[in-house]
Structures are given as structure tokens and as C-alpha cells.
CSV table of N, CA and C in Angstrom, one decimal:
chain,number,residue,atom,x,y,z
A,236,VAL,N,-2.9,2.4,-8.2
A,236,VAL,CA,-2.9,2.7,-6.9
A,236,VAL,C,-2.3,1.7,-6.2
A,237,PHE,N,-1.1,1.5,-5.5
A,237,PHE,CA,-0.7,0.6,-4.7
A,237,PHE,C,-1.1,0.7,-3.3
A,238,ILE,N,-1.9,-0.3,-2.6
A,238,ILE,CA,-2.3,-0.3,-1.3
A,238,ILE,C,-1.3,-0.9,-0.4
A,239,VAL,N,-1.0,-0.3,0.5
A,239,VAL,CA,-0.2,-0.7,1.7
A,239,VAL,C,-0.9,-0.9,3.0
A,240,MET,N,-0.9,-2.0,3.6
A,240,MET,CA,-1.6,-2.3,4.8
A,240,MET,C,-1.2,-3.5,5.5
A,241,SER,N,-1.7,-3.7,6.7
A,241,SER,CA,-1.4,-5.1,7.3
A,241,SER,C,-2.0,-6.3,6.6
A,242,PHE,N,-1.4,-7.4,6.5
A,242,PHE,CA,-1.9,-8.5,5.8
A,242,PHE,C,-3.0,-9.2,6.9
A,243,ARG,N,-2.9,-8.9,8.3
A,243,ARG,CA,-3.6,-9.5,9.2
A,243,ARG,C,-5.2,-9.6,8.8
A,244,GLU,N,-5.8,-10.6,9.1
A,244,GLU,CA,-7.1,-10.7,8.8
A,244,GLU,C,-8.0,-10.3,10.0
A,245,SER,N,-9.0,-9.3,9.7
A,245,SER,CA,-9.6,-8.9,10.7
A,245,SER,C,-10.8,-8.2,10.2
A,246,LYS,N,-12.1,-8.0,11.0
A,246,LYS,CA,-13.1,-7.5,10.4
A,246,LYS,C,-12.8,-6.0,9.9
A,247,THR,N,-12.0,-5.3,10.7
A,247,THR,CA,-11.8,-3.9,10.5
A,247,THR,C,-10.9,-3.7,9.2
A,248,LEU,N,-9.9,-4.7,9.2
A,248,LEU,CA,-9.0,-4.6,7.9
A,248,LEU,C,-9.5,-4.9,6.8
A,249,ASP,N,-10.6,-6.1,6.8
A,249,ASP,CA,-11.2,-6.4,5.5
A,249,ASP,C,-12.1,-5.4,5.2
A,250,GLY,N,-12.6,-4.6,6.0
A,250,GLY,CA,-13.5,-3.5,5.6
A,250,GLY,C,-12.9,-2.4,5.1
A,251,VAL,N,-11.7,-2.2,5.7
A,251,VAL,CA,-10.8,-1.0,5.0
A,251,VAL,C,-10.4,-1.3,3.5
A,252,GLU,N,-10.0,-2.5,3.2
A,252,GLU,CA,-9.6,-2.9,2.0
A,252,GLU,C,-11.0,-2.6,1.0
A,253,LYS,N,-11.9,-3.2,1.5
A,253,LYS,CA,-13.2,-3.1,0.5
A,253,LYS,C,-13.6,-1.5,0.3
A,254,THR,N,-13.4,-0.7,1.5
A,254,THR,CA,-13.6,0.8,1.4
A,254,THR,C,-12.7,1.5,0.5
A,255,PHE,N,-11.4,1.0,0.5
A,255,PHE,CA,-10.5,1.5,-0.6
A,255,PHE,C,-11.1,1.4,-1.8
A,256,GLU,N,-11.4,0.3,-2.0
A,256,GLU,CA,-11.9,-0.2,-3.4
A,256,GLU,C,-13.2,0.7,-3.8
A,257,GLU,N,-14.0,0.8,-3.0
A,257,GLU,CA,-15.3,1.6,-3.0
A,257,GLU,C,-15.0,3.1,-3.4
A,258,ALA,N,-13.9,3.7,-2.7
A,258,ALA,CA,-13.6,5.0,-2.9
A,258,ALA,C,-12.9,5.2,-4.1
A,259,ILE,N,-12.1,4.2,-4.6
A,259,ILE,CA,-11.4,4.3,-5.9
A,259,ILE,C,-12.5,4.1,-7.1
A,260,LYS,N,-13.4,3.2,-6.8
A,260,LYS,CA,-14.5,3.1,-7.7
A,260,LYS,C,-15.4,4.4,-8.0
A,261,LEU,N,-15.6,5.2,-6.8
A,261,LEU,CA,-16.4,6.3,-7.0
A,261,LEU,C,-15.5,7.5,-7.7
A,262,PHE,N,-14.2,7.4,-7.3
A,262,PHE,CA,-13.4,8.4,-8.1
A,262,PHE,C,-13.5,8.0,-9.6
A,263,ASN,N,-13.4,6.7,-9.9
A,263,ASN,CA,-13.3,6.4,-11.4
A,263,ASN,C,-14.7,6.7,-12.1
A,264,ASP,N,-15.8,6.6,-11.2
A,264,ASP,CA,-16.9,6.9,-11.8
A,264,ASP,C,-17.2,8.5,-12.2
A,265,SER,N,-16.3,9.3,-11.5
A,265,SER,CA,-16.5,10.9,-11.7
A,265,SER,C,-15.2,11.2,-12.6
A,266,HIS,N,-14.2,10.3,-12.8
A,266,HIS,CA,-13.0,10.7,-13.5
A,266,HIS,C,-12.8,9.7,-14.4
A,267,ARG,N,-13.5,9.6,-15.4
A,267,ARG,CA,-13.3,8.5,-16.5
A,267,ARG,C,-12.2,8.4,-17.3
A,268,ASN,N,-11.6,9.6,-17.5
A,268,ASN,CA,-10.4,9.7,-18.2
A,268,ASN,C,-9.0,9.6,-17.4
A,269,SER,N,-9.3,9.1,-16.1
A,269,SER,CA,-8.1,9.0,-15.3
A,269,SER,C,-8.2,7.9,-14.6
A,270,PRO,N,-8.7,6.5,-14.8
A,270,PRO,CA,-9.0,5.6,-14.0
A,270,PRO,C,-7.9,5.3,-13.1
A,271,LEU,N,-8.3,4.7,-11.9
A,271,LEU,CA,-7.2,4.3,-10.9
A,271,LEU,C,-7.6,2.6,-10.8
A,272,ALA,N,-6.5,2.0,-10.2
A,272,ALA,CA,-6.8,0.4,-10.1
A,272,ALA,C,-6.2,0.1,-8.9
A,273,PRO,N,-7.0,-0.3,-7.9
A,273,PRO,CA,-6.1,-0.8,-6.6
A,273,PRO,C,-5.5,-2.0,-6.8
A,274,MET,N,-4.2,-2.1,-6.2
A,274,MET,CA,-3.5,-3.2,-6.2
A,274,MET,C,-2.7,-3.6,-4.8
A,275,ARG,N,-2.9,-4.7,-4.3
A,275,ARG,CA,-2.2,-5.1,-3.0
A,275,ARG,C,-1.2,-6.4,-3.4
A,276,ILE,N,-0.3,-6.4,-3.0
A,276,ILE,CA,0.7,-7.5,-3.2
A,276,ILE,C,0.3,-8.9,-2.9
A,277,ASP,N,-0.5,-8.8,-1.6
A,277,ASP,CA,-1.0,-10.1,-1.2
A,277,ASP,C,-2.2,-10.8,-2.1
A,278,LYS,N,-2.7,-9.8,-3.0
A,278,LYS,CA,-3.8,-10.1,-3.8
A,278,LYS,C,-3.3,-10.6,-5.3
A,279,GLN,N,-2.1,-10.3,-5.5
A,279,GLN,CA,-1.8,-10.6,-7.1
A,279,GLN,C,-1.6,-12.2,-7.2
A,280,GLY,N,-2.1,-12.4,-8.3
A,280,GLY,CA,-2.0,-14.0,-8.6
A,280,GLY,C,-0.6,-14.0,-9.7
A,281,GLY,N,-0.7,-15.0,-10.5
A,281,GLY,CA,0.3,-15.1,-11.5
A,281,GLY,C,1.0,-16.5,-11.6
A,282,GLY,N,0.8,-17.2,-10.4
A,282,GLY,CA,1.3,-18.5,-10.4
A,282,GLY,C,2.7,-18.7,-10.2
A,283,SER,N,3.5,-17.7,-10.2
A,283,SER,CA,5.0,-17.8,-9.9
A,283,SER,C,5.2,-17.1,-8.5
A,284,SER,N,6.4,-17.6,-7.9
A,284,SER,CA,6.8,-17.1,-6.9
A,284,SER,C,7.8,-15.9,-7.2
A,285,PHE,N,7.9,-14.9,-6.3
A,285,PHE,CA,8.7,-13.7,-6.4
A,285,PHE,C,9.3,-13.2,-5.0
A,286,GLU,N,10.1,-12.5,-5.1
A,286,GLU,CA,10.7,-11.9,-3.9
A,286,GLU,C,9.9,-10.8,-3.5
A,287,ILE,N,9.1,-10.9,-2.3
A,287,ILE,CA,7.9,-10.0,-1.9
A,287,ILE,C,8.5,-8.5,-1.8
A,288,PRO,N,9.6,-8.4,-1.0
A,288,PRO,CA,10.0,-6.8,-0.9
A,288,PRO,C,10.4,-6.2,-2.1
A,289,ALA,N,11.3,-6.9,-3.0
A,289,ALA,CA,11.5,-6.3,-4.3
A,289,ALA,C,10.3,-6.0,-5.1
A,290,HIS,N,9.3,-6.9,-5.2
A,290,HIS,CA,8.1,-6.7,-6.0
A,290,HIS,C,7.3,-5.6,-5.3
A,291,VAL,N,7.2,-5.5,-4.0
A,291,VAL,CA,6.6,-4.3,-3.4
A,291,VAL,C,7.3,-3.0,-3.9
A,292,PHE,N,8.5,-2.9,-3.9
A,292,PHE,CA,9.3,-1.8,-4.2
A,292,PHE,C,9.1,-1.4,-5.6
A,293,GLN,N,9.0,-2.3,-6.6
A,293,GLN,CA,8.9,-2.2,-8.0
A,293,GLN,C,7.4,-1.6,-8.2
A,294,GLU,N,6.4,-2.4,-7.7
A,294,GLU,CA,5.1,-1.7,-7.7
A,294,GLU,C,4.9,-0.4,-7.2
A,295,ILE,N,5.5,0.1,-6.0
A,295,ILE,CA,5.6,1.5,-5.7
A,295,ILE,C,6.2,2.4,-6.7
A,296,GLU,N,7.2,1.9,-7.2
A,296,GLU,CA,7.8,2.8,-8.2
A,296,GLU,C,7.0,3.0,-9.4
A,297,ASN,N,6.4,2.0,-9.8
A,297,ASN,CA,5.3,2.1,-11.0
A,297,ASN,C,4.0,2.6,-10.7
A,298,SER,N,3.7,3.1,-9.5
A,298,SER,CA,2.4,3.4,-9.0
A,298,SER,C,2.2,4.9,-9.1
A,299,ARG,N,1.0,5.4,-9.6
A,299,ARG,CA,0.8,6.9,-9.6
A,299,ARG,C,0.6,7.4,-8.1
A,300,LEU,N,0.3,6.5,-7.3
A,300,LEU,CA,-0.2,6.9,-5.8
A,300,LEU,C,-0.1,5.7,-5.1
A,301,VAL,N,0.2,5.9,-3.7
A,301,VAL,CA,0.2,4.8,-2.7
A,301,VAL,C,-0.8,5.2,-1.6
A,302,ILE,N,-1.6,4.4,-1.2
A,302,ILE,CA,-2.6,4.6,0.0
A,302,ILE,C,-2.0,3.5,1.0
A,303,ALA,N,-1.8,4.1,2.1
A,303,ALA,CA,-1.3,3.3,3.3
A,303,ALA,C,-2.3,3.2,4.3
A,304,ASP,N,-2.5,2.2,5.1
A,304,ASP,CA,-3.3,2.2,6.3
A,304,ASP,C,-2.3,2.0,7.5
A,305,LEU,N,-2.3,2.9,8.4
A,305,LEU,CA,-1.4,2.6,9.4
A,305,LEU,C,-1.8,2.0,10.8
A,306,THR,N,-3.1,1.6,10.6
A,306,THR,CA,-3.9,1.2,11.7
A,306,THR,C,-3.0,0.0,12.7
A,307,ASP,N,-2.4,-0.9,12.1
A,307,ASP,CA,-1.9,-2.0,12.7
A,307,ASP,C,-0.4,-1.6,13.2
A,308,GLU,N,0.0,-0.4,13.0
A,308,GLU,CA,1.4,0.2,13.3
A,308,GLU,C,2.5,-1.0,12.7
A,309,LYS,N,2.5,-1.5,11.6
A,309,LYS,CA,3.3,-2.5,11.0
A,309,LYS,C,4.6,-1.7,10.5
A,310,GLN,N,5.8,-2.3,10.9
A,310,GLN,CA,7.0,-1.8,10.4
A,310,GLN,C,7.1,-1.8,9.0
A,311,SER,N,6.5,-2.8,8.3
A,311,SER,CA,6.8,-3.0,6.7
A,311,SER,C,5.9,-1.9,6.0
A,312,VAL,N,4.8,-1.5,6.6
A,312,VAL,CA,3.9,-0.4,6.0
A,312,VAL,C,4.7,0.9,6.2
A,313,TYR,N,5.4,1.2,7.5
A,313,TYR,CA,6.3,2.3,7.5
A,313,TYR,C,7.3,2.3,6.4
A,314,CYS,N,7.9,1.2,6.3
A,314,CYS,CA,9.1,1.2,5.4
A,314,CYS,C,8.6,1.4,4.0
A,315,GLU,N,7.4,0.9,3.6
A,315,GLU,CA,6.9,1.2,2.3
A,315,GLU,C,6.6,2.5,1.9
A,316,VAL,N,5.9,3.2,2.9
A,316,VAL,CA,5.7,4.6,2.9
A,316,VAL,C,7.0,5.3,2.6
A,317,GLY,N,7.9,5.1,3.5
A,317,GLY,CA,9.0,5.7,3.3
A,317,GLY,C,9.8,5.6,1.9
A,318,TYR,N,9.7,4.3,1.4
A,318,TYR,CA,10.2,4.0,0.1
A,318,TYR,C,9.5,5.1,-1.0
A,319,ALA,N,8.3,5.1,-0.9
A,319,ALA,CA,7.3,5.9,-1.7
A,319,ALA,C,7.9,7.4,-1.7
A,320,LYS,N,8.0,7.7,-0.4
A,320,LYS,CA,8.5,9.2,-0.1
A,320,LYS,C,9.9,9.4,-1.0
A,321,ALA,N,10.6,8.5,-0.6
A,321,ALA,CA,11.9,8.7,-1.3
A,321,ALA,C,12.1,8.8,-2.7
A,322,ARG,N,11.0,7.9,-3.3
A,322,ARG,CA,11.0,7.8,-4.9
A,322,ARG,C,10.1,8.9,-5.4
A,323,GLY,N,9.7,9.8,-4.6
A,323,GLY,CA,8.7,10.8,-5.1
A,323,GLY,C,7.3,10.5,-5.4
A,324,VAL,N,6.9,9.3,-5.0
A,324,VAL,CA,5.5,8.9,-5.2
A,324,VAL,C,4.6,9.3,-4.3
A,325,PRO,N,3.6,10.0,-4.5
A,325,PRO,CA,2.5,10.8,-3.6
A,325,PRO,C,1.9,9.6,-2.9
A,326,PHE,N,1.6,9.9,-1.5
A,326,PHE,CA,0.9,9.0,-0.7
A,326,PHE,C,-0.1,9.6,0.1
A,327,PHE,N,-1.1,8.7,0.3
A,327,PHE,CA,-2.2,9.1,1.5
A,327,PHE,C,-2.1,8.1,2.5
A,328,LEU,N,-2.2,8.6,3.9
A,328,LEU,CA,-2.1,7.8,5.0
A,328,LEU,C,-3.4,7.8,5.5
A,329,THR,N,-3.9,6.5,6.0
A,329,THR,CA,-5.2,6.5,6.7
A,329,THR,C,-4.8,5.8,8.0
A,330,PHE,N,-5.8,6.0,9.0
A,330,PHE,CA,-5.5,5.5,10.3
A,330,PHE,C,-6.9,5.3,11.1
A,331,HIS,N,-7.1,4.0,11.6
A,331,HIS,CA,-8.4,3.8,12.1
A,331,HIS,C,-8.0,4.2,13.7
A,332,TRP,N,-8.8,5.2,14.1
A,332,TRP,CA,-8.6,5.6,15.6
A,332,TRP,C,-9.4,4.8,16.5
A,333,LYS,N,-8.7,4.2,17.3
A,333,LYS,CA,-9.3,3.3,18.6
A,333,LYS,C,-9.2,4.0,19.7
A,334,ALA,N,-10.1,4.1,20.7
A,334,ALA,CA,-10.2,4.8,21.9
A,334,ALA,C,-9.6,3.5,23.0
A,335,ALA,N,-8.9,3.9,23.7
A,335,ALA,CA,-8.3,3.0,24.8
A,335,ALA,C,-9.6,3.0,25.8
A,336,ASP,N,-9.7,1.7,26.2
A,336,ASP,CA,-10.9,1.5,27.1
A,336,ASP,C,-10.3,1.4,28.7
A,337,THR,N,-10.4,2.6,29.4
A,337,THR,CA,-9.6,2.7,30.6
A,337,THR,C,-10.6,2.3,31.8
A,338,GLY,N,-11.9,2.0,31.6
A,338,GLY,CA,-12.9,1.5,32.5
A,338,GLY,C,-13.4,2.7,33.3
A,339,LYS,N,-12.9,3.9,33.0
A,339,LYS,CA,-13.2,5.2,33.6
A,339,LYS,C,-14.2,6.0,32.9
A,340,GLY,N,-14.8,5.4,31.9
A,340,GLY,CA,-15.8,6.4,31.1
A,340,GLY,C,-15.0,6.8,29.8
A,341,PRO,N,-15.7,7.8,29.1
A,341,PRO,CA,-15.0,8.3,27.9
A,341,PRO,C,-13.7,8.7,28.0
A,342,THR,N,-12.7,8.7,27.0
A,342,THR,CA,-11.4,9.0,27.2
A,342,THR,C,-10.8,9.6,25.7
A,343,THR,N,-10.0,10.4,25.8
A,343,THR,CA,-9.3,10.6,24.4
A,343,THR,C,-8.0,9.9,24.1
A,344,ALA,N,-7.8,9.0,25.1
A,344,ALA,CA,-6.4,8.3,25.0
A,344,ALA,C,-6.7,7.3,23.7
A,345,ALA,N,-5.7,7.3,23.0
A,345,ALA,CA,-5.7,6.2,21.7
A,345,ALA,C,-5.0,4.9,22.1
A,346,LEU,N,-5.8,3.8,21.6
A,346,LEU,CA,-5.1,2.6,21.9
A,346,LEU,C,-4.0,2.3,20.8
A,347,ASN,N,-4.1,2.8,19.7
A,347,ASN,CA,-2.9,2.9,18.7
A,347,ASN,C,-2.7,4.5,18.2
A,348,LYS,N,-1.5,4.4,17.6
A,348,LYS,CA,-1.0,5.8,17.2
A,348,LYS,C,-0.4,5.8,15.9
A,349,VAL,N,-0.1,7.0,15.3
A,349,VAL,CA,0.6,7.2,14.1
A,349,VAL,C,2.0,7.5,14.8
A,350,HIS,N,3.1,6.7,14.3
A,350,HIS,CA,4.4,6.9,15.0
A,350,HIS,C,5.0,8.2,14.5
A,351,LEU,N,6.1,8.5,15.2
A,351,LEU,CA,6.9,9.9,15.1
A,351,LEU,C,7.3,10.2,13.7
A,352,ASP,N,7.7,9.2,12.9
A,352,ASP,CA,8.3,9.5,11.6
A,352,ASP,C,7.1,9.7,10.6
A,353,LEU,N,6.1,9.5,10.8
A,353,LEU,CA,4.9,10.0,10.0
A,353,LEU,C,3.9,10.9,10.4
A,354,ALA,N,4.0,11.1,11.8
A,354,ALA,CA,3.1,12.0,12.5
A,354,ALA,C,2.9,13.3,11.9
A,355,PRO,N,4.0,13.8,11.4
A,355,PRO,CA,3.8,15.2,11.0
A,355,PRO,C,3.1,15.4,9.5
A,356,TYR,N,3.0,14.2,9.0
A,356,TYR,CA,2.2,14.3,7.7
A,356,TYR,C,0.7,14.3,8.0
A,357,ARG,N,-0.1,14.8,7.0
A,357,ARG,CA,-1.4,14.8,7.0
A,357,ARG,C,-2.0,13.3,6.8
A,358,TYR,N,-2.9,13.0,7.6
A,358,TYR,CA,-3.4,11.4,7.4
A,358,TYR,C,-5.0,11.5,7.6
A,359,ILE,N,-5.6,10.7,7.2
A,359,ILE,CA,-7.0,10.4,7.2
A,359,ILE,C,-7.3,9.7,8.4
A,360,GLU,N,-7.9,10.2,9.4
A,360,GLU,CA,-8.2,9.6,10.7
A,360,GLU,C,-9.6,9.3,10.6
A,361,TYR,N,-10.0,7.9,10.7
A,361,TYR,CA,-11.4,7.5,10.7
A,361,TYR,C,-11.9,6.6,11.8
A,362,GLU,N,-13.2,6.7,12.0
A,362,GLU,CA,-13.8,5.6,13.0
A,362,GLU,C,-14.7,4.7,12.3
A,363,THR,N,-15.2,5.1,11.2
A,363,THR,CA,-16.2,4.0,10.5
A,363,THR,C,-15.5,3.9,9.1
A,364,THR,N,-15.9,2.8,8.5
A,364,THR,CA,-15.4,2.7,6.8
A,364,THR,C,-16.2,3.6,6.1
A,365,HIS,N,-17.4,4.2,6.4
A,365,HIS,CA,-18.2,5.1,5.6
A,365,HIS,C,-17.4,6.4,5.8
A,366,GLU,N,-17.0,6.7,6.8
A,366,GLU,CA,-16.3,8.0,7.1
A,366,GLU,C,-14.9,7.8,6.1
A,367,LEU,N,-14.1,6.8,6.3
A,367,LEU,CA,-13.0,6.7,5.5
A,367,LEU,C,-13.3,6.8,4.1
A,368,ARG,N,-14.3,6.1,3.5
A,368,ARG,CA,-14.7,6.1,2.0
A,368,ARG,C,-14.8,7.6,1.6
A,369,ASP,N,-15.6,8.4,2.3
A,369,ASP,CA,-16.0,9.8,2.0
A,369,ASP,C,-14.7,10.6,2.0
A,370,LYS,N,-14.0,10.5,3.2
A,370,LYS,CA,-12.8,11.2,3.1
A,370,LYS,C,-11.8,11.0,2.1
A,371,LEU,N,-11.7,9.7,1.8
A,371,LEU,CA,-10.5,9.2,0.7
A,371,LEU,C,-11.1,9.7,-0.5
A,372,LYS,N,-12.3,9.6,-0.7
A,372,LYS,CA,-12.9,10.1,-2.1
A,372,LYS,C,-12.5,11.5,-2.2
A,373,GLN,N,-12.7,12.4,-1.3
A,373,GLN,CA,-12.4,13.8,-1.3
A,373,GLN,C,-10.8,14.1,-1.6
A,374,GLU,N,-10.1,13.3,-0.9
A,374,GLU,CA,-8.7,13.5,-1.1
A,374,GLU,C,-8.3,12.9,-2.6
A,375,LEU,N,-8.8,11.8,-3.2
A,375,LEU,CA,-8.5,11.5,-4.5
A,375,LEU,C,-9.0,12.5,-5.5
A,376,ASP,N,-10.1,13.2,-5.2
A,376,ASP,CA,-10.5,14.2,-6.2
A,376,ASP,C,-9.7,15.4,-6.0
A,377,ALA,N,-9.2,15.8,-4.9
A,377,ALA,CA,-8.3,17.0,-4.5
A,377,ALA,C,-6.9,16.6,-5.3
A,378,TRP,N,-6.4,15.4,-5.2
A,378,TRP,CA,-5.1,15.1,-5.8
A,378,TRP,C,-5.2,15.1,-7.4
A,379,HIS,N,-6.3,14.7,-7.8
A,379,HIS,CA,-6.7,14.6,-9.3
A,379,HIS,C,-6.6,16.2,-9.7
A,380,ASP,N,-7.4,16.9,-8.9
A,380,ASP,CA,-7.5,18.4,-9.5
A,380,ASP,C,-6.2,19.2,-9.4
A,381,GLN,N,-5.3,18.8,-8.6
A,381,GLN,CA,-4.1,19.4,-8.5
A,381,GLN,C,-3.0,18.8,-9.4
A,382,GLY,N,-3.5,18.0,-10.3
A,382,GLY,CA,-2.4,17.6,-11.4
A,382,GLY,C,-2.0,16.5,-11.0
A,383,TYR,N,-2.2,15.5,-10.0
A,383,TYR,CA,-1.5,14.3,-9.5
A,383,TYR,C,-0.5,14.9,-8.5
A,384,ARG,N,-0.5,16.0,-8.1
A,384,ARG,CA,0.6,16.5,-7.2
A,384,ARG,C,-0.2,16.6,-5.8
A,385,VAL,N,0.5,15.9,-4.8
A,385,VAL,CA,0.0,16.0,-3.5
A,385,VAL,C,1.0,16.7,-2.7
A,386,ALA,N,0.7,17.9,-2.0
A,386,ALA,CA,1.8,18.5,-1.2
A,386,ALA,C,1.7,17.9,0.1
A,387,MET,N,3.1,17.3,0.5
A,387,MET,CA,3.3,16.8,1.7
A,387,MET,C,3.3,17.7,2.8
A,388,VAL,N,2.3,18.3,3.3
A,388,VAL,CA,2.3,19.4,4.2
A,388,VAL,C,2.1,18.7,5.7
A,389,ASN,N,2.6,19.6,6.4
A,389,ASN,CA,2.3,19.2,7.9
A,389,ASN,C,0.9,19.3,8.3
A,390,ARG,N,0.2,18.4,9.1
A,390,ARG,CA,-1.0,18.5,9.3
A,390,ARG,C,-1.3,19.9,10.3
A,391,THR,N,-2.3,20.4,10.1
A,391,THR,CA,-2.6,21.8,10.7
A,391,THR,C,-3.2,21.5,12.0
A,392,HIS,N,-4.0,20.4,12.3
A,392,HIS,CA,-4.7,20.1,13.5
A,392,HIS,C,-5.1,18.7,13.5
A,393,ASN,N,-5.2,18.3,14.6
A,393,ASN,CA,-5.7,16.8,14.9
A,393,ASN,C,-7.0,16.8,15.7
A,394,ASP,N,-8.1,16.4,15.2
A,394,ASP,CA,-9.3,16.5,15.8
A,394,ASP,C,-9.4,15.9,17.2
A,395,ARG,N,-8.5,15.0,17.6
A,395,ARG,CA,-8.5,14.4,18.8
A,395,ARG,C,-7.5,15.1,20.0
A,396,GLY,N,-6.8,15.9,19.3
A,396,GLY,CA,-5.8,16.7,20.2
A,396,GLY,C,-4.4,16.3,20.2
């Protein structure tokens, strides 16, 4: 499983990376004949230098699945998801929903968003890493049960409007 997300260090993103690993471990525990191994380009060792974009694209092509977190709205993440889509590699999108603080009490306005080119696709929206872990595990199980084919369907509803 190729993991695509912002390289920025933050408590939220560090938690997301660990949560991806937890969800994949839970999946592996219940699907011992179909183990998945998470891989992030910035976590690869090897001691040699390589052209990062070319290596990313090669890893995407060699992956059974891509999991992409859209939280930081990084152009490179969108590009890599687009590449996976063009190459026919199934992908899961995740997104940490952050409410904007307007100073006027509770709001449904979001501080960040899923941009137009990926907005029509289903994505896992989460507020906590526990919620992300549980939802991602469900999606991995469904993906496995469908014979590794994930329908890229329009989302039918967004809980936040």
C-alpha cells in the first residue's frame, strides 16, 4: 500500500501516519493470506539518492492500493492520486475535517477542503484518528471482499453538507 500525504511534520499528520499503519495491521490480522505493507517515499531507506517523483510514480504503479490523505491540500498529493487513477490503481482518500473558528460559536464552515478534481469521489472524512482507523479498516475489508476492485463512485452524501 503506497501512502500519499503531506511530509509536513505536525501532531495531526504524525497521528494519521500511525493510524494508517494501525488500520493496515488490523486488516493483516484478519486477512493473513493477503497482507498489506504500508510504504511512504520519505520513509524509504537504502542509502542511495533517487529522483523522488520518478520513484513515487514507480511505487504507485507497483502498488495494489494507494491511500492518500488530502488534509494539507498539497498539490503533489493530488498529482499522485491522479497518477494512480490514470494507471488504474485503486485509491482511498482521507481528509481531516477542521471547522473554521469564526468566533461566533459553532459553524459548519470548513478550514480546509477537498478540491474540485477529487470532490466527486468518495473519501473518508474524520475528526479523530480513532475514527479514521475504524473507517479505514472497514474500507480495506470491503476492498478485499470485492476482490481488490474498488468502485470509484460518486459519493452519495457528505455528513457536513
